[in-house]
Amino acid sequence: MKQIVWLLACALFPLCVSAQLAETFAGSGVTSAYPWEGDTEKFTINEKGELQLNAPSAKGEALLYLSAVPLLDNEWRFTIRNDYQGTTSNYFRIYLWSLQPDTKNPEEAVFIRLGYSKKNIALCRQTGNKKAEVLLDGRTLFENPQEAEVKVTTDKSGLCTVYSKCLSDQDFYKEGEAMLKSPSDNREGCFMIAVNFSAQHNTDKYADNIHINRFTLEDETPVEPEKPVEPSEPEIPEEPEPIPEPVEPENPDPIGKGYILINEVMADPNGAGGLPETEYVELYNASQQTLSLQGCSFGYGTAAPIMLKDYPFASGTYLVLYREGKDIEAGAGIAMPLAKFPVLANTGKELSLYDATGAVIDQVIYKKASAGVSWERQGESWQLSSDYRGGTPGASNSSLPEKPAEPEPPEVPATPAAVQPNDIIFNEILPNPYPDGSEYIELYNRSGKELPLSGLSIATRKTDGSLSTRYPLSSISALLPADEYAVLTKDAKGVTDFYHIPRPENIHTLKLPVLANTNATLVLFRTTDGVVIDELSYSSKWHTSLIKEEKGVSLERIDPEAATQDASNWTSASSPSGYGTPGSRNSQYGKTSGEQQPTRISKPQYSHETGLYAILYLLDQSGYSCRASIYDLSGRRVADISDNELTGTSGKLLWNGTSSNGSKLTSGLYILYIELYHDSGKTRRHKEVFLVH
């Protein structure tokens, strides 16, 4: 009989764990959260918490996979980003289901292809080693670098529906439907990420936020239950001690209904004005006492409730629930990350809060989400947040007083002035960076008042006049002060490694359009209504003829008050400035019309601290090239300081006091001779006697 019991225990012992998959790549390594297999050495987790391709610089394919996932009656969601256009060598295949972890011969497989020759999204089916069959051809998404969120659903009959959402989309776009030929049995397959890449684009592909509703994580090392040991005959004590009465464990006190309120819901954070793009639910303690959250749970739809952490929740305070590993702003409230925080549906869902006894504390159904704006509670009704950031996590609602149970007239938050046309302008651009450098766009606030950038977007204008992919600046929460600069770039290190940055806080890293080296049209506009703030159609021909190599040389605006589109108002950054001034006043700053400043050049000034001579200059206009030399009193040229360098309108030339052959000049009187040449034909000469120490 004992043998039968032991065999039954082995048979019933679970060999796998069923759950949803929610991979956010919040850990330090690829396999931190889930046991990914395959080419793990070709991927890394970057500082933004994304899965990033990090393969050798040679054309190839990188594959990651997990087991196991059913094909039917399931839902997949994932985000991918390709910082290069889709080609036959640069594209993604996300295998929703594959019987074998092999892209060449998966036996049977269904996958989403993103990019490839049509640069679009497509649903494909693959059988054996045959060419994949396209079941659904979707819209073109990867004509340029792009980030896209994809959702795929299947029902029990095999009907598959594909949706996509780009940064410019408010909601998911339905790509279409297709019927899958389901296998004869209900076998589970692998979920796979396959990335094809060229040698030059072996690191610019990313994936994140992978969610699968029905997923089975196989246990690699199941432990069999131990075989029971034959018990020996018990020893009977002569005088058995009395059995103590069982003590009932202490249970936390139940929390009354309405004591804690579900107070704010951010279901679609994309484009939020000044908040991290993180979904969250805010709770508010509306009672007059501190409440223990021990045993309390949060419910999402019909899914199993998620246990909250034991925390003393003070009266009149706020608590923000969100997914562990994501960024959150909770103000003066409590931030409570949850490993199993659900993906909030944009279409609306029922949310519940339960106490330790399972009784409902609060229950609401939020409405369809609006991108970048939270739903806030106002008494018994709900309304969209009017806060300029898009929500108020951890603080009073924008239209709600501190205590929802006893509402008072809300304080209207002071919102910054709306940006008007020409308030913020394009001031400097670098379309052609150094190798390993990064393109950048510099904006300048000439309005005389603080202005928000979070409500603006940037795009390039196509030849037909329409705008290409829109890139919101919503991640920039700080206001831009008057007469200050904001530098936008995809890679801050690609700017700071090559140029002098006096104020690093002016550098903002975010997604931007690709700047063509030769010419393009940049548009800065209000995200909400599309009003154009500034527009620049630049050309590489705007560089001065003195610049023979344009790589790494920025185009600077000369006069902020002159027209953006005036070609004569733009020129190359000066050589002494390092050919770029991101985040500070342009080296070519000046006036293009009216009375011009006089040209002034100082004597060489020696610094005992640096051991260098500095020659300060102030020129009447930009665009001069400079030749500067040192002569002795006999008229012999003994040193060269500048050889046809492009100057700015102001700056300084530095000289270390050595001659052309590298030896230090002896003390005495010498002559500084400078010649300035302008494209217009104007020439200026300057001669100055000075003392070499």
Short mmCIF file of C-alpha atoms in Angstrom, two decimals, residues 48-303:
data_model
loop_
_atom_site.label_atom_id
_atom_site.label_comp_id
_atom_site.label_asym_id
_atom_site.label_seq_id
_atom_site.Cartn_x
_atom_site.Cartn_y
_atom_site.Cartn_z
CA LYS A 48 17.32 51.73 -19.90
CA GLY A 49 16.30 48.18 -18.98
CA GLU A 50 15.92 47.00 -22.59
CA LEU A 51 17.13 43.82 -24.22
CA GLN A 52 19.76 45.09 -26.68
CA LEU A 53 21.52 43.26 -29.48
CA ASN A 54 25.26 43.15 -28.78
CA ALA A 55 26.59 40.81 -31.45
CA PRO A 56 30.01 40.64 -33.17
CA SER A 57 30.47 43.01 -36.11
CA ALA A 58 29.62 40.48 -38.81
CA LYS A 59 26.39 39.72 -40.65
CA GLY A 60 24.38 37.13 -38.77
CA GLU A 61 21.38 36.08 -36.70
CA ALA A 62 20.82 36.07 -32.93
CA LEU A 63 18.18 33.88 -31.29
CA LEU A 64 16.67 33.69 -27.80
CA TYR A 65 13.88 31.31 -26.79
CA LEU A 66 11.75 30.17 -23.86
CA SER A 67 9.48 27.15 -23.38
CA ALA A 68 6.57 26.70 -23.49
CA VAL A 69 3.59 28.53 -24.94
CA PRO A 70 0.28 27.36 -26.48
CA LEU A 71 -0.69 28.75 -29.87
CA LEU A 72 -4.47 28.98 -29.44
CA ASP A 73 -6.56 31.08 -27.05
CA ASN A 74 -3.62 33.28 -26.12
CA GLU A 75 -2.38 36.88 -26.24
CA TRP A 76 1.13 38.27 -26.82
CA ARG A 77 2.36 41.84 -26.34
CA PHE A 78 5.89 43.12 -26.93
CA THR A 79 7.80 46.25 -27.88
CA ILE A 80 10.65 46.31 -30.38
CA ARG A 81 12.87 49.14 -31.58
CA ASN A 82 15.10 49.26 -34.63
CA ASP A 83 17.40 52.29 -34.84
CA TYR A 84 17.98 51.51 -38.51
CA GLN A 85 15.49 51.03 -41.32
CA GLY A 86 14.18 47.55 -42.07
CA THR A 87 16.11 45.65 -44.76
CA THR A 88 16.56 42.01 -45.77
CA SER A 89 19.58 41.96 -43.45
CA ASN A 90 18.09 44.00 -40.59
CA TYR A 91 14.75 42.80 -39.22
CA PHE A 92 12.99 41.01 -36.37
CA ARG A 93 11.05 37.76 -36.28
CA ILE A 94 9.08 37.26 -33.08
CA TYR A 95 8.02 33.61 -33.00
CA LEU A 96 4.72 33.41 -31.14
CA TRP A 97 4.91 29.63 -31.28
CA SER A 98 7.53 27.25 -32.68
CA LEU A 99 7.76 23.50 -32.13
CA GLN A 100 11.56 23.57 -32.37
CA PRO A 101 13.97 26.36 -31.28
CA ASP A 102 15.35 26.58 -34.81
CA THR A 103 14.56 29.31 -37.35
CA LYS A 104 15.83 27.22 -40.29
CA ASN A 105 13.59 24.21 -39.56
CA PRO A 106 11.16 24.88 -36.71
CA GLU A 107 8.90 21.98 -37.81
CA GLU A 108 5.85 24.22 -37.39
CA ALA A 109 5.89 27.89 -36.42
CA VAL A 110 3.93 31.16 -36.47
CA PHE A 111 5.81 34.45 -36.23
CA ILE A 112 5.53 38.23 -36.59
CA ARG A 113 8.08 39.73 -38.98
CA LEU A 114 9.02 43.40 -38.53
CA GLY A 115 11.06 45.10 -41.24
CA TYR A 116 12.50 42.99 -44.08
CA SER A 117 12.19 44.03 -47.75
CA LYS A 118 8.75 45.68 -47.46
CA LYS A 119 9.76 47.39 -44.19
CA ASN A 120 6.39 46.40 -42.74
CA ILE A 121 4.75 44.21 -40.12
CA ALA A 122 3.62 40.77 -41.30
CA LEU A 123 2.14 37.59 -39.85
CA CYS A 124 3.87 34.49 -41.22
CA ARG A 125 3.58 30.71 -40.96
CA GLN A 126 6.54 28.38 -41.44
CA THR A 127 6.50 24.62 -42.03
CA GLY A 128 9.72 22.61 -41.95
CA ASN A 129 12.54 24.18 -43.93
CA LYS A 130 10.19 25.68 -46.52
CA LYS A 131 9.95 29.39 -47.23
CA ALA A 132 7.64 31.15 -44.77
CA GLU A 133 4.10 31.86 -45.96
CA VAL A 134 2.82 35.41 -45.40
CA LEU A 135 -0.68 35.22 -43.92
CA LEU A 136 -1.13 38.96 -43.37
CA ASP A 137 0.74 41.95 -44.82
CA GLY A 138 0.45 44.98 -42.53
CA ARG A 139 1.39 48.63 -42.88
CA THR A 140 4.89 49.97 -43.48
CA LEU A 141 6.53 50.75 -40.13
CA PHE A 142 10.28 50.55 -40.66
CA GLU A 143 11.01 52.86 -43.57
CA ASN A 144 12.96 54.82 -40.94
CA PRO A 145 14.17 53.94 -37.43
CA GLN A 146 11.08 53.09 -35.41
CA GLU A 147 9.74 51.76 -32.13
CA ALA A 148 6.54 49.72 -32.24
CA GLU A 149 4.39 47.93 -29.69
CA VAL A 150 2.69 44.81 -31.06
CA LYS A 151 -0.30 42.88 -29.74
CA VAL A 152 -1.43 39.52 -31.15
CA THR A 153 -4.46 37.50 -30.05
CA THR A 154 -5.66 34.02 -31.02
CA ASP A 155 -8.97 32.34 -30.20
CA LYS A 156 -9.76 28.65 -29.82
CA SER A 157 -10.76 28.34 -33.48
CA GLY A 158 -7.35 29.57 -34.68
CA LEU A 159 -8.38 33.12 -35.69
CA CYS A 160 -5.34 35.37 -35.22
CA THR A 161 -5.63 39.18 -34.94
CA VAL A 162 -2.61 41.50 -35.16
CA TYR A 163 -2.39 45.06 -33.78
CA SER A 164 0.45 47.59 -33.73
CA LYS A 165 1.07 50.96 -32.10
CA CYS A 166 3.86 53.40 -33.00
CA LEU A 167 4.91 56.42 -30.96
CA SER A 168 2.69 58.62 -33.13
CA ASP A 169 -0.41 56.43 -32.58
CA GLN A 170 -2.91 57.14 -29.82
CA ASP A 171 -4.27 53.58 -29.75
CA PHE A 172 -3.50 50.20 -31.25
CA TYR A 173 -4.04 49.99 -35.01
CA LYS A 174 -5.66 46.77 -36.21
CA GLU A 175 -3.43 45.33 -38.94
CA GLY A 176 -5.88 42.54 -39.80
CA GLU A 177 -6.94 38.94 -39.15
CA ALA A 178 -5.89 35.55 -40.50
CA MET A 179 -6.90 31.96 -39.82
CA LEU A 180 -4.13 29.68 -38.56
CA LYS A 181 -4.01 26.00 -39.41
CA SER A 182 -3.74 24.64 -35.91
CA PRO A 183 -1.81 21.40 -35.40
CA SER A 184 -3.73 18.19 -34.92
CA ASP A 185 -2.76 18.06 -31.25
CA ASN A 186 -2.45 20.78 -28.63
CA ARG A 187 1.34 20.79 -28.41
CA GLU A 188 3.13 23.65 -26.70
CA GLY A 189 5.97 25.40 -28.50
CA CYS A 190 8.76 27.90 -27.91
CA PHE A 191 8.48 31.66 -27.83
CA MET A 192 11.48 33.03 -29.76
CA ILE A 193 13.14 36.37 -30.53
CA ALA A 194 15.15 36.16 -33.76
CA VAL A 195 17.14 39.20 -34.93
CA ASN A 196 18.88 39.42 -38.28
CA PHE A 197 21.58 42.08 -38.53
CA SER A 198 24.30 43.39 -40.82
CA ALA A 199 27.90 44.00 -39.74
CA GLN A 200 27.31 47.74 -39.39
CA HIS A 201 24.08 47.38 -37.39
CA ASN A 202 24.94 44.71 -34.85
CA THR A 203 23.93 46.72 -31.75
CA ASP A 204 21.01 48.98 -32.74
CA LYS A 205 18.08 46.61 -32.16
CA TYR A 206 16.07 46.37 -28.94
CA ALA A 207 13.15 44.49 -27.35
CA ASP A 208 11.21 45.12 -24.14
CA ASN A 209 7.96 44.56 -22.20
CA ILE A 210 7.13 41.03 -23.38
CA HIS A 211 3.83 39.75 -22.00
CA ILE A 212 2.18 36.39 -22.77
CA ASN A 213 -1.17 35.55 -21.16
CA ARG A 214 -0.75 31.77 -21.21
CA PHE A 215 2.78 30.58 -20.65
CA THR A 216 4.32 27.53 -18.98
CA LEU A 217 7.79 27.83 -17.54
CA GLU A 218 9.36 24.39 -17.54
CA ASP A 219 11.11 23.40 -14.33
CA GLU A 220 14.60 22.34 -15.36
CA THR A 221 15.30 20.34 -12.21
CA PRO A 222 12.10 18.89 -10.78
CA VAL A 223 12.65 17.33 -7.38
CA GLU A 224 10.96 14.04 -6.69
CA PRO A 225 9.29 13.67 -3.32
CA GLU A 226 11.20 11.52 -0.92
CA LYS A 227 10.04 7.94 -0.48
CA PRO A 228 8.36 7.63 2.90
CA VAL A 229 10.37 5.85 5.58
CA GLU A 230 8.83 2.89 7.35
CA PRO A 231 7.85 4.21 10.77
CA SER A 232 9.15 2.36 13.83
CA GLU A 233 6.89 1.37 16.65
CA PRO A 234 6.31 4.44 18.82
CA GLU A 235 7.49 4.41 22.40
CA ILE A 236 4.63 4.94 24.80
CA PRO A 237 5.59 7.22 27.66
CA GLU A 238 4.63 6.06 31.12
CA GLU A 239 2.95 9.37 31.96
CA PRO A 240 2.07 11.32 28.80
CA GLU A 241 2.01 15.09 29.17
CA PRO A 242 -1.33 16.80 28.56
CA ILE A 243 -1.78 18.23 25.05
CA PRO A 244 -1.94 22.03 25.19
CA GLU A 245 -4.97 23.82 23.82
CA PRO A 246 -4.33 25.16 20.27
CA VAL A 247 -3.83 28.93 20.06
CA GLU A 248 -5.73 30.70 17.31
CA PRO A 249 -3.34 32.76 15.12
CA GLU A 250 -3.88 36.50 15.16
CA ASN A 251 -5.56 37.84 12.03
CA PRO A 252 -5.27 41.44 10.94
CA ASP A 253 -8.35 43.53 11.53
CA PRO A 254 -10.68 43.82 8.53
CA ILE A 255 -10.66 47.19 6.75
CA GLY A 256 -14.00 48.85 6.26
CA LYS A 257 -15.41 49.42 2.79
CA GLY A 258 -14.36 52.81 1.42
CA TYR A 259 -11.58 53.27 3.97
CA ILE A 260 -9.06 53.00 1.11
CA LEU A 261 -10.03 54.34 -2.32
CA ILE A 262 -8.70 53.53 -5.77
CA ASN A 263 -7.97 57.15 -6.57
CA GLU A 264 -6.10 57.40 -9.90
CA VAL A 265 -5.38 55.08 -12.87
CA MET A 266 -2.71 55.61 -15.54
CA ALA A 267 -3.34 52.86 -18.12
CA ASP A 268 -1.61 54.41 -21.16
CA PRO A 269 1.40 56.51 -20.09
CA ASN A 270 2.77 57.00 -23.61
CA GLY A 271 3.35 60.72 -24.16
CA ALA A 272 2.82 61.79 -20.54
CA GLY A 273 4.01 65.39 -20.22
CA GLY A 274 6.39 65.14 -17.28
CA LEU A 275 6.11 61.64 -15.83
CA PRO A 276 7.94 58.37 -16.52
CA GLU A 277 6.04 56.29 -19.07
CA THR A 278 4.93 53.77 -16.43
CA GLU A 279 1.45 52.38 -15.78
CA TYR A 280 0.25 52.87 -12.20
CA VAL A 281 -2.74 52.76 -9.84
CA GLU A 282 -2.91 55.19 -6.92
CA LEU A 283 -4.61 54.37 -3.60
CA TYR A 284 -5.76 56.94 -1.01
CA ASN A 285 -6.35 56.33 2.72
CA ALA A 286 -9.63 58.16 3.26
CA SER A 287 -10.02 56.95 6.85
CA GLN A 288 -9.01 58.76 10.03
CA GLN A 289 -6.46 56.13 11.08
CA THR A 290 -3.32 54.35 9.98
CA LEU A 291 -4.26 51.06 8.31
CA SER A 292 -2.16 47.90 7.99
CA LEU A 293 -2.00 46.45 4.48
CA GLN A 294 -1.09 43.00 5.80
CA GLY A 295 -3.06 40.42 3.82
CA CYS A 296 -4.58 43.02 1.47
CA SER A 297 -4.62 42.31 -2.26
CA PHE A 298 -5.18 44.10 -5.56
CA GLY A 299 -7.46 42.59 -8.19
CA TYR A 300 -7.36 43.13 -11.96
CA GLY A 301 -10.39 41.85 -13.85
CA THR A 302 -10.88 38.13 -13.26
CA ALA A 303 -7.17 37.41 -12.67
#
